PDB file of C-alpha atoms in Angstrom:
ATOM      1  CA  UNK A  29     -24.849-155.741 -90.401  1.00 84.00           C
ATOM      2  CA  UNK A  30     -25.539-158.437 -92.987  1.00 88.00           C
ATOM      3  CA  UNK A  31     -28.584-159.680 -91.075  1.00 87.00           C
ATOM      4  CA  UNK A  32     -29.884-156.135 -90.556  1.00 94.00           C
ATOM      5  CA  UNK A  33     -29.486-155.315 -94.247  1.00 94.00           C
ATOM      6  CA  UNK A  34     -31.252-158.553 -95.188  1.00 91.00           C
ATOM      7  CA  UNK A  35     -34.175-157.700 -92.892  1.00 92.00           C
ATOM      8  CA  UNK A  36     -34.459-154.210 -94.380  1.00 95.00           C
ATOM      9  CA  UNK A  37     -34.485-155.650 -97.896  1.00 94.00           C
ATOM     10  CA  UNK A  38     -37.161-158.134 -96.828  1.00 91.00           C
ATOM     11  CA  UNK A  39     -39.458-155.396 -95.514  1.00 93.00           C
ATOM     12  CA  UNK A  40     -38.918-153.255 -98.612  1.00 95.00           C
ATOM     13  CA  UNK A  41     -39.568-156.159-100.991  1.00 91.00           C
ATOM     14  CA  UNK A  42     -42.737-157.156 -99.190  1.00 89.00           C
ATOM     15  CA  UNK A  43     -44.178-153.652 -99.302  1.00 95.00           C
ATOM     16  CA  UNK A  44     -43.125-153.198-102.933  1.00 94.00           C
ATOM     17  CA  UNK A  45     -44.801-156.464-103.930  1.00 88.00           C
ATOM     18  CA  UNK A  46     -48.042-155.386-102.283  1.00 92.00           C
ATOM     19  CA  UNK A  47     -48.061-152.006-104.031  1.00 95.00           C
ATOM     20  CA  UNK A  48     -46.970-153.452-107.379  1.00 91.00           C
ATOM     21  CA  UNK A  49     -49.495-156.268-107.223  1.00 87.00           C
ATOM     22  CA  UNK A  50     -52.273-153.834-106.353  1.00 91.00           C
ATOM     23  CA  UNK A  51     -51.363-151.599-109.288  1.00 92.00           C
ATOM     24  CA  UNK A  52     -51.130-154.607-111.633  1.00 88.00           C
ATOM     25  CA  UNK A  53     -54.700-155.561-110.820  1.00 87.00           C
ATOM     26  CA  UNK A  54     -55.781-152.245-112.299  1.00 87.00           C
ATOM     27  CA  UNK A  55     -53.654-151.896-115.425  1.00 88.00           C
ATOM     28  CA  UNK A  56     -51.592-155.085-115.896  1.00 85.00           C
ATOM     29  CA  UNK A  57     -48.076-156.003-114.819  1.00 85.00           C
ATOM     30  CA  UNK A  58     -46.211-154.786-117.918  1.00 88.00           C
ATOM     31  CA  UNK A  59     -47.658-151.289-117.695  1.00 90.00           C
ATOM     32  CA  UNK A  60     -46.776-151.108-114.022  1.00 92.00           C
ATOM     33  CA  UNK A  61     -43.226-152.389-114.515  1.00 91.00           C
ATOM     34  CA  UNK A  62     -42.633-149.918-117.353  1.00 92.00           C
ATOM     35  CA  UNK A  63     -43.116-147.148-114.785  1.00 94.00           C
ATOM     36  CA  UNK A  64     -41.825-148.740-111.585  1.00 95.00           C
ATOM     37  CA  UNK A  65     -38.527-149.980-113.007  1.00 94.00           C
ATOM     38  CA  UNK A  66     -37.266-146.624-114.366  1.00 96.00           C
ATOM     39  CA  UNK A  67     -38.502-144.911-111.197  1.00 97.00           C
ATOM     40  CA  UNK A  68     -36.504-147.348-109.113  1.00 96.00           C
ATOM     41  CA  UNK A  69     -33.568-146.907-111.465  1.00 96.00           C
ATOM     42  CA  UNK A  70     -33.437-143.183-110.765  1.00 97.00           C
ATOM     43  CA  UNK A  71     -33.438-143.737-107.009  1.00 97.00           C
ATOM     44  CA  UNK A  72     -30.789-146.452-106.977  1.00 96.00           C
ATOM     45  CA  UNK A  73     -28.537-144.433-109.317  1.00 97.00           C
ATOM     46  CA  UNK A  74     -28.644-141.491-106.919  1.00 96.00           C
ATOM     47  CA  UNK A  75     -27.734-143.833-104.066  1.00 96.00           C
ATOM     48  CA  UNK A  76     -24.878-145.372-106.072  1.00 95.00           C
ATOM     49  CA  UNK A  77     -23.438-141.975-106.958  1.00 95.00           C
ATOM     50  CA  UNK A  78     -23.900-140.083-103.710  1.00 93.00           C
ATOM     51  CA  UNK A  79     -24.436-142.483-100.811  1.00 92.00           C
ATOM     52  CA  UNK A  80     -22.784-145.877-101.382  1.00 91.00           C
ATOM     53  CA  UNK A  81     -19.294-145.667-102.903  1.00 86.00           C
ATOM     54  CA  UNK A  82     -18.208-148.490-105.169  1.00 90.00           C
ATOM     55  CA  UNK A  83     -16.035-149.458-108.118  1.00 91.00           C
ATOM     56  CA  UNK A  84     -17.825-149.697-111.466  1.00 91.00           C
ATOM     57  CA  UNK A  85     -15.743-152.392-113.157  1.00 92.00           C
ATOM     58  CA  UNK A  86     -16.414-154.403-116.303  1.00 92.00           C
ATOM     59  CA  UNK A  87     -17.203-157.406-114.095  1.00 93.00           C
ATOM     60  CA  UNK A  88     -19.820-155.377-112.244  1.00 93.00           C
ATOM     61  CA  UNK A  89     -21.411-154.366-115.537  1.00 95.00           C
ATOM     62  CA  UNK A  90     -21.685-157.939-116.820  1.00 95.00           C
ATOM     63  CA  UNK A  91     -22.990-159.280-113.526  1.00 94.00           C
ATOM     64  CA  UNK A  92     -25.471-156.407-113.474  1.00 95.00           C
ATOM     65  CA  UNK A  93     -26.690-157.119-117.001  1.00 96.00           C
ATOM     66  CA  UNK A  94     -27.176-160.794-116.160  1.00 95.00           C
ATOM     67  CA  UNK A  95     -29.035-160.005-112.955  1.00 94.00           C
ATOM     68  CA  UNK A  96     -31.197-157.476-114.773  1.00 93.00           C
ATOM     69  CA  UNK A  97     -32.312-159.991-117.380  1.00 94.00           C
ATOM     70  CA  UNK A  98     -33.244-162.628-114.806  1.00 94.00           C
ATOM     71  CA  UNK A  99     -34.724-160.080-112.418  1.00 90.00           C
ATOM     72  CA  UNK A 100     -37.037-158.588-115.038  1.00 90.00           C
ATOM     73  CA  UNK A 101     -38.400-162.042-115.809  1.00 92.00           C
ATOM     74  CA  UNK A 102     -38.925-162.826-112.142  1.00 90.00           C
ATOM     75  CA  UNK A 103     -40.690-159.577-111.299  1.00 85.00           C
ATOM     76  CA  UNK A 104     -42.874-159.729-114.392  1.00 87.00           C
ATOM     77  CA  UNK A 105     -44.039-163.202-113.406  1.00 91.00           C
ATOM     78  CA  UNK A 106     -44.525-162.159-109.786  1.00 86.00           C
ATOM     79  CA  UNK A 107     -46.698-159.147-110.614  1.00 83.00           C
ATOM     80  CA  UNK A 108     -48.721-161.291-113.018  1.00 87.00           C
ATOM     81  CA  UNK A 109     -49.291-163.878-110.287  1.00 88.00           C
ATOM     82  CA  UNK A 110     -50.184-161.217-107.716  1.00 82.00           C
ATOM     83  CA  UNK A 111     -52.692-159.732-110.144  1.00 83.00           C
ATOM     84  CA  UNK A 112     -54.427-163.105-110.617  1.00 85.00           C
ATOM     85  CA  UNK A 113     -54.388-164.648-107.157  1.00 81.00           C
ATOM     86  CA  UNK A 114     -54.489-163.849-103.471  1.00 80.00           C
ATOM     87  CA  UNK A 115     -51.378-162.031-102.292  1.00 77.00           C
ATOM     88  CA  UNK A 116     -51.356-164.126 -99.129  1.00 73.00           C
ATOM     89  CA  UNK A 117     -50.962-167.243-101.288  1.00 79.00           C
ATOM     90  CA  UNK A 118     -48.797-166.072-104.180  1.00 83.00           C
ATOM     91  CA  UNK A 119     -46.154-164.173-102.229  1.00 78.00           C
ATOM     92  CA  UNK A 120     -45.153-166.993 -99.816  1.00 79.00           C
ATOM     93  CA  UNK A 121     -44.888-169.523-102.651  1.00 83.00           C
ATOM     94  CA  UNK A 122     -42.563-167.220-104.554  1.00 85.00           C
ATOM     95  CA  UNK A 123     -40.541-166.408-101.460  1.00 81.00           C
ATOM     96  CA  UNK A 124     -39.804-170.012-100.528  1.00 82.00           C
ATOM     97  CA  UNK A 125     -38.268-170.776-103.902  1.00 85.00           C
ATOM     98  CA  UNK A 126     -36.511-167.419-104.181  1.00 85.00           C
ATOM     99  CA  UNK A 127     -34.823-168.185-100.866  1.00 83.00           C
ATOM    100  CA  UNK A 128     -34.069-171.839-101.618  1.00 83.00           C
ATOM    101  CA  UNK A 129     -32.226-171.238-104.898  1.00 89.00           C
ATOM    102  CA  UNK A 130     -29.523-168.972-103.372  1.00 87.00           C
ATOM    103  CA  UNK A 131     -29.117-171.447-100.515  1.00 84.00           C
ATOM    104  CA  UNK A 132     -28.333-174.216-102.995  1.00 85.00           C
ATOM    105  CA  UNK A 133     -25.987-171.917-104.895  1.00 87.00           C
ATOM    106  CA  UNK A 134     -24.249-171.013-101.648  1.00 84.00           C
ATOM    107  CA  UNK A 135     -23.760-174.676-100.791  1.00 83.00           C
ATOM    108  CA  UNK A 136     -22.328-175.346-104.247  1.00 86.00           C
ATOM    109  CA  UNK A 137     -19.883-172.481-103.675  1.00 83.00           C
ATOM    110  CA  UNK A 138     -18.708-174.156-100.491  1.00 82.00           C
ATOM    111  CA  UNK A 139     -20.762-172.357 -97.854  1.00 76.00           C
ATOM    112  CA  UNK A 140     -21.550-174.654 -94.918  1.00 73.00           C
ATOM    113  CA  UNK A 141     -25.057-174.934 -93.476  1.00 68.00           C
ATOM    114  CA  UNK A 142     -25.853-175.687 -89.865  1.00 69.00           C
ATOM    115  CA  UNK A 143     -28.420-178.360 -88.947  1.00 78.00           C
ATOM    116  CA  UNK A 144     -30.826-175.543 -88.052  1.00 69.00           C
ATOM    117  CA  UNK A 145     -30.472-174.025 -91.519  1.00 65.00           C
ATOM    118  CA  UNK A 146     -31.074-177.394 -93.166  1.00 72.00           C
ATOM    119  CA  UNK A 147     -34.173-177.929 -91.022  1.00 76.00           C
ATOM    120  CA  UNK A 148     -35.369-174.482 -92.051  1.00 65.00           C
ATOM    121  CA  UNK A 149     -35.065-175.329 -95.738  1.00 63.00           C
ATOM    122  CA  UNK A 150     -37.065-178.534 -95.274  1.00 70.00           C
ATOM    123  CA  UNK A 151     -39.713-176.625 -93.339  1.00 70.00           C
ATOM    124  CA  UNK A 152     -39.873-174.075 -96.142  1.00 60.00           C
ATOM    125  CA  UNK A 153     -40.636-176.831 -98.636  1.00 59.00           C
ATOM    126  CA  UNK A 154     -43.513-178.001 -96.459  1.00 67.00           C
ATOM    127  CA  UNK A 155     -44.698-174.403 -96.202  1.00 60.00           C
ATOM    128  CA  UNK A 156     -45.125-174.247 -99.988  1.00 55.00           C
ATOM    129  CA  UNK A 157     -47.579-177.131 -99.840  1.00 57.00           C
ATOM    130  CA  UNK A 158     -49.490-175.796 -96.849  1.00 62.00           C
ATOM    131  CA  UNK A 159     -49.705-172.159 -97.853  1.00 56.00           C
ATOM    132  CA  UNK A 160     -50.926-173.001-101.359  1.00 53.00           C
ATOM    133  CA  UNK A 161     -53.866-175.010-100.035  1.00 55.00           C
ATOM    134  CA  UNK A 162     -57.015-172.904-100.035  1.00 52.00           C
ATOM    135  CA  UNK A 163     -60.217-174.464 -98.869  1.00 47.00           C
ATOM    136  CA  UNK A 164     -63.812-173.440 -98.508  1.00 49.00           C
ATOM    137  CA  UNK A 165     -65.856-170.785-100.313  1.00 50.00           C
ATOM    138  CA  UNK A 166     -63.024-168.273-100.206  1.00 52.00           C
ATOM    139  CA  UNK A 167     -60.819-170.073-102.728  1.00 55.00           C
ATOM    140  CA  UNK A 168     -59.659-167.389-105.159  1.00 66.00           C
ATOM    141  CA  UNK A 169     -56.243-168.382-106.486  1.00 70.00           C
ATOM    142  CA  UNK A 170     -56.365-170.366-109.759  1.00 80.00           C
ATOM    143  CA  UNK A 171     -53.752-173.063-110.480  1.00 84.00           C
ATOM    144  CA  UNK A 172     -52.341-170.835-113.230  1.00 89.00           C
ATOM    145  CA  UNK A 173     -51.444-168.150-110.674  1.00 87.00           C
ATOM    146  CA  UNK A 174     -49.727-170.727-108.467  1.00 88.00           C
ATOM    147  CA  UNK A 175     -47.726-172.041-111.440  1.00 91.00           C
ATOM    148  CA  UNK A 176     -46.656-168.494-112.332  1.00 93.00           C
ATOM    149  CA  UNK A 177     -45.677-167.894-108.705  1.00 90.00           C
ATOM    150  CA  UNK A 178     -43.476-171.003-108.740  1.00 92.00           C
ATOM    151  CA  UNK A 179     -41.743-169.852-111.929  1.00 94.00           C
ATOM    152  CA  UNK A 180     -41.320-166.400-110.430  1.00 92.00           C
ATOM    153  CA  UNK A 181     -39.677-167.846-107.338  1.00 91.00           C
ATOM    154  CA  UNK A 182     -37.108-169.719-109.404  1.00 93.00           C
ATOM    155  CA  UNK A 183     -36.298-166.622-111.467  1.00 94.00           C
ATOM    156  CA  UNK A 184     -36.026-164.318-108.455  1.00 90.00           C
ATOM    157  CA  UNK A 185     -33.881-166.908-106.687  1.00 90.00           C
ATOM    158  CA  UNK A 186     -31.550-166.932-109.678  1.00 93.00           C
ATOM    159  CA  UNK A 187     -31.496-163.117-109.588  1.00 91.00           C
ATOM    160  CA  UNK A 188     -30.498-163.061-105.917  1.00 89.00           C
ATOM    161  CA  UNK A 189     -27.800-165.649-106.600  1.00 91.00           C
ATOM    162  CA  UNK A 190     -26.319-163.519-109.361  1.00 92.00           C
ATOM    163  CA  UNK A 191     -26.574-160.398-107.206  1.00 89.00           C
ATOM    164  CA  UNK A 192     -24.785-162.267-104.440  1.00 86.00           C
ATOM    165  CA  UNK A 193     -21.834-162.878-106.765  1.00 88.00           C
ATOM    166  CA  UNK A 194     -21.174-159.148-107.163  1.00 89.00           C
ATOM    167  CA  UNK A 195     -17.597-157.988-106.485  1.00 89.00           C
ATOM    168  CA  UNK A 196     -17.144-156.918-102.863  1.00 88.00           C
ATOM    169  CA  UNK A 197     -15.861-153.483-103.867  1.00 91.00           C
ATOM    170  CA  UNK A 198     -18.718-152.724-106.288  1.00 92.00           C
ATOM    171  CA  UNK A 199     -20.976-151.006-103.768  1.00 92.00           C
ATOM    172  CA  UNK A 200     -24.455-151.214-105.288  1.00 94.00           C
ATOM    173  CA  UNK A 201     -23.428-150.797-108.907  1.00 96.00           C
ATOM    174  CA  UNK A 202     -24.462-154.330-109.860  1.00 95.00           C
ATOM    175  CA  UNK A 203     -27.989-153.712-108.580  1.00 95.00           C
ATOM    176  CA  UNK A 204     -28.003-150.343-110.351  1.00 96.00           C
ATOM    177  CA  UNK A 205     -26.901-151.719-113.721  1.00 96.00           C
ATOM    178  CA  UNK A 206     -29.349-154.570-113.306  1.00 95.00           C
ATOM    179  CA  UNK A 207     -32.228-152.183-112.658  1.00 95.00           C
ATOM    180  CA  UNK A 208     -31.597-150.143-115.808  1.00 97.00           C
ATOM    181  CA  UNK A 209     -31.114-153.220-117.985  1.00 96.00           C
ATOM    182  CA  UNK A 210     -34.363-154.617-116.604  1.00 94.00           C
ATOM    183  CA  UNK A 211     -36.064-151.324-117.444  1.00 95.00           C
ATOM    184  CA  UNK A 212     -34.950-151.593-121.065  1.00 96.00           C
ATOM    185  CA  UNK A 213     -36.186-155.183-121.338  1.00 94.00           C
ATOM    186  CA  UNK A 214     -39.549-154.307-119.788  1.00 92.00           C
ATOM    187  CA  UNK A 215     -40.069-151.383-122.169  1.00 93.00           C
ATOM    188  CA  UNK A 216     -39.225-153.606-125.154  1.00 94.00           C
ATOM    189  CA  UNK A 217     -41.640-156.275-123.906  1.00 91.00           C
ATOM    190  CA  UNK A 218     -44.364-153.670-123.423  1.00 91.00           C
ATOM    191  CA  UNK A 219     -43.939-152.280-126.948  1.00 92.00           C
ATOM    192  CA  UNK A 220     -44.051-155.785-128.451  1.00 92.00           C
ATOM    193  CA  UNK A 221     -47.167-156.598-126.440  1.00 88.00           C
ATOM    194  CA  UNK A 222     -48.916-153.370-127.430  1.00 89.00           C
ATOM    195  CA  UNK A 223     -48.130-153.933-131.114  1.00 89.00           C
ATOM    196  CA  UNK A 224     -49.174-157.594-131.145  1.00 89.00           C
ATOM    197  CA  UNK A 225     -52.399-157.081-129.228  1.00 84.00           C
ATOM    198  CA  UNK A 226     -53.345-153.723-130.678  1.00 78.00           C
ATOM    199  CA  UNK A 227     -53.940-152.460-127.168  1.00 74.00           C
ATOM    200  CA  UNK A 228     -53.188-148.885-126.280  1.00 71.00           C
ATOM    201  CA  UNK A 229     -51.298-147.484-123.345  1.00 67.00           C
ATOM    202  CA  UNK A 230     -54.410-145.741-122.071  1.00 67.00           C
ATOM    203  CA  UNK A 231     -56.575-147.723-119.671  1.00 67.00           C
ATOM    204  CA  UNK A 232     -60.011-147.231-118.234  1.00 64.00           C
ATOM    205  CA  UNK A 233     -59.769-144.954-115.231  1.00 72.00           C
ATOM    206  CA  UNK A 234     -56.653-143.282-113.907  1.00 84.00           C
ATOM    207  CA  UNK A 235     -53.211-144.875-113.969  1.00 86.00           C
ATOM    208  CA  UNK A 236     -51.916-145.773-110.474  1.00 92.00           C
ATOM    209  CA  UNK A 237     -48.793-143.645-110.763  1.00 92.00           C
ATOM    210  CA  UNK A 238     -48.247-143.389-107.025  1.00 95.00           C
ATOM    211  CA  UNK A 239     -48.436-147.138-106.485  1.00 96.00           C
ATOM    212  CA  UNK A 240     -46.133-147.885-109.424  1.00 95.00           C
ATOM    213  CA  UNK A 241     -43.484-145.324-108.471  1.00 97.00           C
ATOM    214  CA  UNK A 242     -43.520-146.318-104.798  1.00 97.00           C
ATOM    215  CA  UNK A 243     -43.268-150.008-105.710  1.00 96.00           C
ATOM    216  CA  UNK A 244     -40.309-149.320-107.982  1.00 95.00           C
ATOM    217  CA  UNK A 245     -38.493-147.227-105.410  1.00 96.00           C
ATOM    218  CA  UNK A 246     -38.925-149.758-102.620  1.00 97.00           C
ATOM    219  CA  UNK A 247     -37.960-152.687-104.854  1.00 94.00           C
ATOM    220  CA  UNK A 248     -34.803-150.921-106.034  1.00 95.00           C
ATOM    221  CA  UNK A 249     -33.923-150.020-102.448  1.00 96.00           C
ATOM    222  CA  UNK A 250     -34.369-153.655-101.418  1.00 95.00           C
ATOM    223  CA  UNK A 251     -32.095-154.831-104.232  1.00 94.00           C
ATOM    224  CA  UNK A 252     -29.394-152.358-103.246  1.00 94.00           C
ATOM    225  CA  UNK A 253     -29.520-153.268 -99.565  1.00 95.00           C
ATOM    226  CA  UNK A 254     -29.523-156.987-100.376  1.00 94.00           C
ATOM    227  CA  UNK A 255     -26.351-156.562-102.422  1.00 93.00           C
ATOM    228  CA  UNK A 256     -24.728-154.940 -99.392  1.00 94.00           C
ATOM    229  CA  UNK A 257     -25.949-157.811 -97.204  1.00 93.00           C
ATOM    230  CA  UNK A 258     -24.532-160.431 -99.577  1.00 91.00           C
ATOM    231  CA  UNK A 259     -21.168-158.640 -99.556  1.00 90.00           C
ATOM    232  CA  UNK A 260     -21.036-158.834 -95.768  1.00 90.00           C
ATOM    233  CA  UNK A 261     -22.470-162.279 -95.034  1.00 86.00           C
ATOM    234  CA  UNK A 262     -23.082-165.761 -96.401  1.00 84.00           C
ATOM    235  CA  UNK A 263     -25.447-165.816 -99.376  1.00 86.00           C
ATOM    236  CA  UNK A 264     -27.266-168.871 -97.978  1.00 80.00           C
ATOM    237  CA  UNK A 265     -28.087-166.969 -94.771  1.00 82.00           C
ATOM    238  CA  UNK A 266     -28.994-163.515 -96.075  1.00 87.00           C
ATOM    239  CA  UNK A 267     -31.137-165.028 -98.839  1.00 85.00           C
ATOM    240  CA  UNK A 268     -33.252-166.937 -96.323  1.00 81.00           C
ATOM    241  CA  UNK A 269     -33.707-163.791 -94.229  1.00 84.00           C
ATOM    242  CA  UNK A 270     -34.530-161.764 -97.325  1.00 85.00           C
ATOM    243  CA  UNK A 271     -37.149-164.321 -98.309  1.00 81.00           C
ATOM    244  CA  UNK A 272     -39.218-163.357 -95.261  1.00 81.00           C
ATOM    245  CA  UNK A 273     -40.730-160.542 -97.332  1.00 82.00           C
ATOM    246  CA  UNK A 274     -44.184-162.201 -97.683  1.00 79.00           C
ATOM    247  CA  UNK A 275     -44.849-161.279 -94.050  1.00 79.00           C
ATOM    248  CA  UNK A 276     -45.201-157.619 -95.024  1.00 84.00           C
ATOM    249  CA  UNK A 277     -47.192-158.442 -98.175  1.00 82.00           C
ATOM    250  CA  UNK A 278     -49.505-160.782 -96.302  1.00 79.00           C
ATOM    251  CA  UNK A 279     -50.190-158.356 -93.445  1.00 83.00           C
ATOM    252  CA  UNK A 280     -50.850-155.447 -95.804  1.00 88.00           C
ATOM    253  CA  UNK A 281     -53.210-157.618 -97.849  1.00 84.00           C
ATOM    254  CA  UNK A 282     -54.978-158.725 -94.681  1.00 82.00           C
ATOM    255  CA  UNK A 283     -55.549-155.288 -93.175  1.00 86.00           C
ATOM    256  CA  UNK A 284     -55.935-153.160 -96.319  1.00 88.00           C
ATOM    257  CA  UNK A 285     -57.595-155.607 -98.730  1.00 81.00           C
ATOM    258  CA  UNK A 286     -59.259-157.772 -96.077  1.00 77.00           C
ATOM    259  CA  UNK A 287     -57.953-160.995 -97.616  1.00 74.00           C
ATOM    260  CA  UNK A 288     -58.570-164.055 -95.487  1.00 72.00           C
ATOM    261  CA  UNK A 289     -55.542-165.626 -93.846  1.00 66.00           C
ATOM    262  CA  UNK A 290     -56.011-169.154 -92.566  1.00 64.00           C
ATOM    263  CA  UNK A 291     -54.361-170.509 -89.430  1.00 64.00           C
ATOM    264  CA  UNK A 292     -52.232-172.790 -91.586  1.00 61.00           C
ATOM    265  CA  UNK A 293     -50.906-169.811 -93.571  1.00 58.00           C
ATOM    266  CA  UNK A 294     -50.071-167.951 -90.358  1.00 60.00           C
TER     267      UNK A 294
END
């Protein structure tokens, strides 16, 4: 079940990243997150109350608050990178690091890795170099976007590591608390940004409500399912499986946005 849950979270994350990145290109990442995070919070709270039983302990609350702070940073950076660069470049870079960090944390905790797993980690490092190389007239991703993607990967990897430390009897309460704490931080960041820049909430054209809400719901669902996966399997394994999410992002970007995908990236 752990592998199945990790695969489901991967698919949900990949689709959420595509929708969130698309919306961020229109109105900016902070505006999108200020809608998507509370929307996801509502969904995951319903699941925590009615579908997935769990114990809401003080430990779960503190782990949730910590994960929410790191997760908000990671997603903010990811949406910013997706808004600036090609999704087929940004998403894999982020995913490699977001999968590598929990693997290292798992090893530190005493989890053992097979030779195949170690080879996979080394291959993932090479993938970062290859997938970030764009050549020819279609080069669209600036170095700044790649740097933001790298930072996002580290933050999301830290988030998954914290989520993986949730008490086994907590159900999905850690992910739920984390989502609402992230929502508060995002709203505070948005208010500060609006005040400092003098920008208004209103943007030219219509706000992509559907994209933002769908992205938030899918991202929250992925977080909840990943917590269940981490409770049932080794963090080092489920994190690597969960980090396959760029496949969905890349394919959606290829067929819906017609972004070029090189043979090396495939």
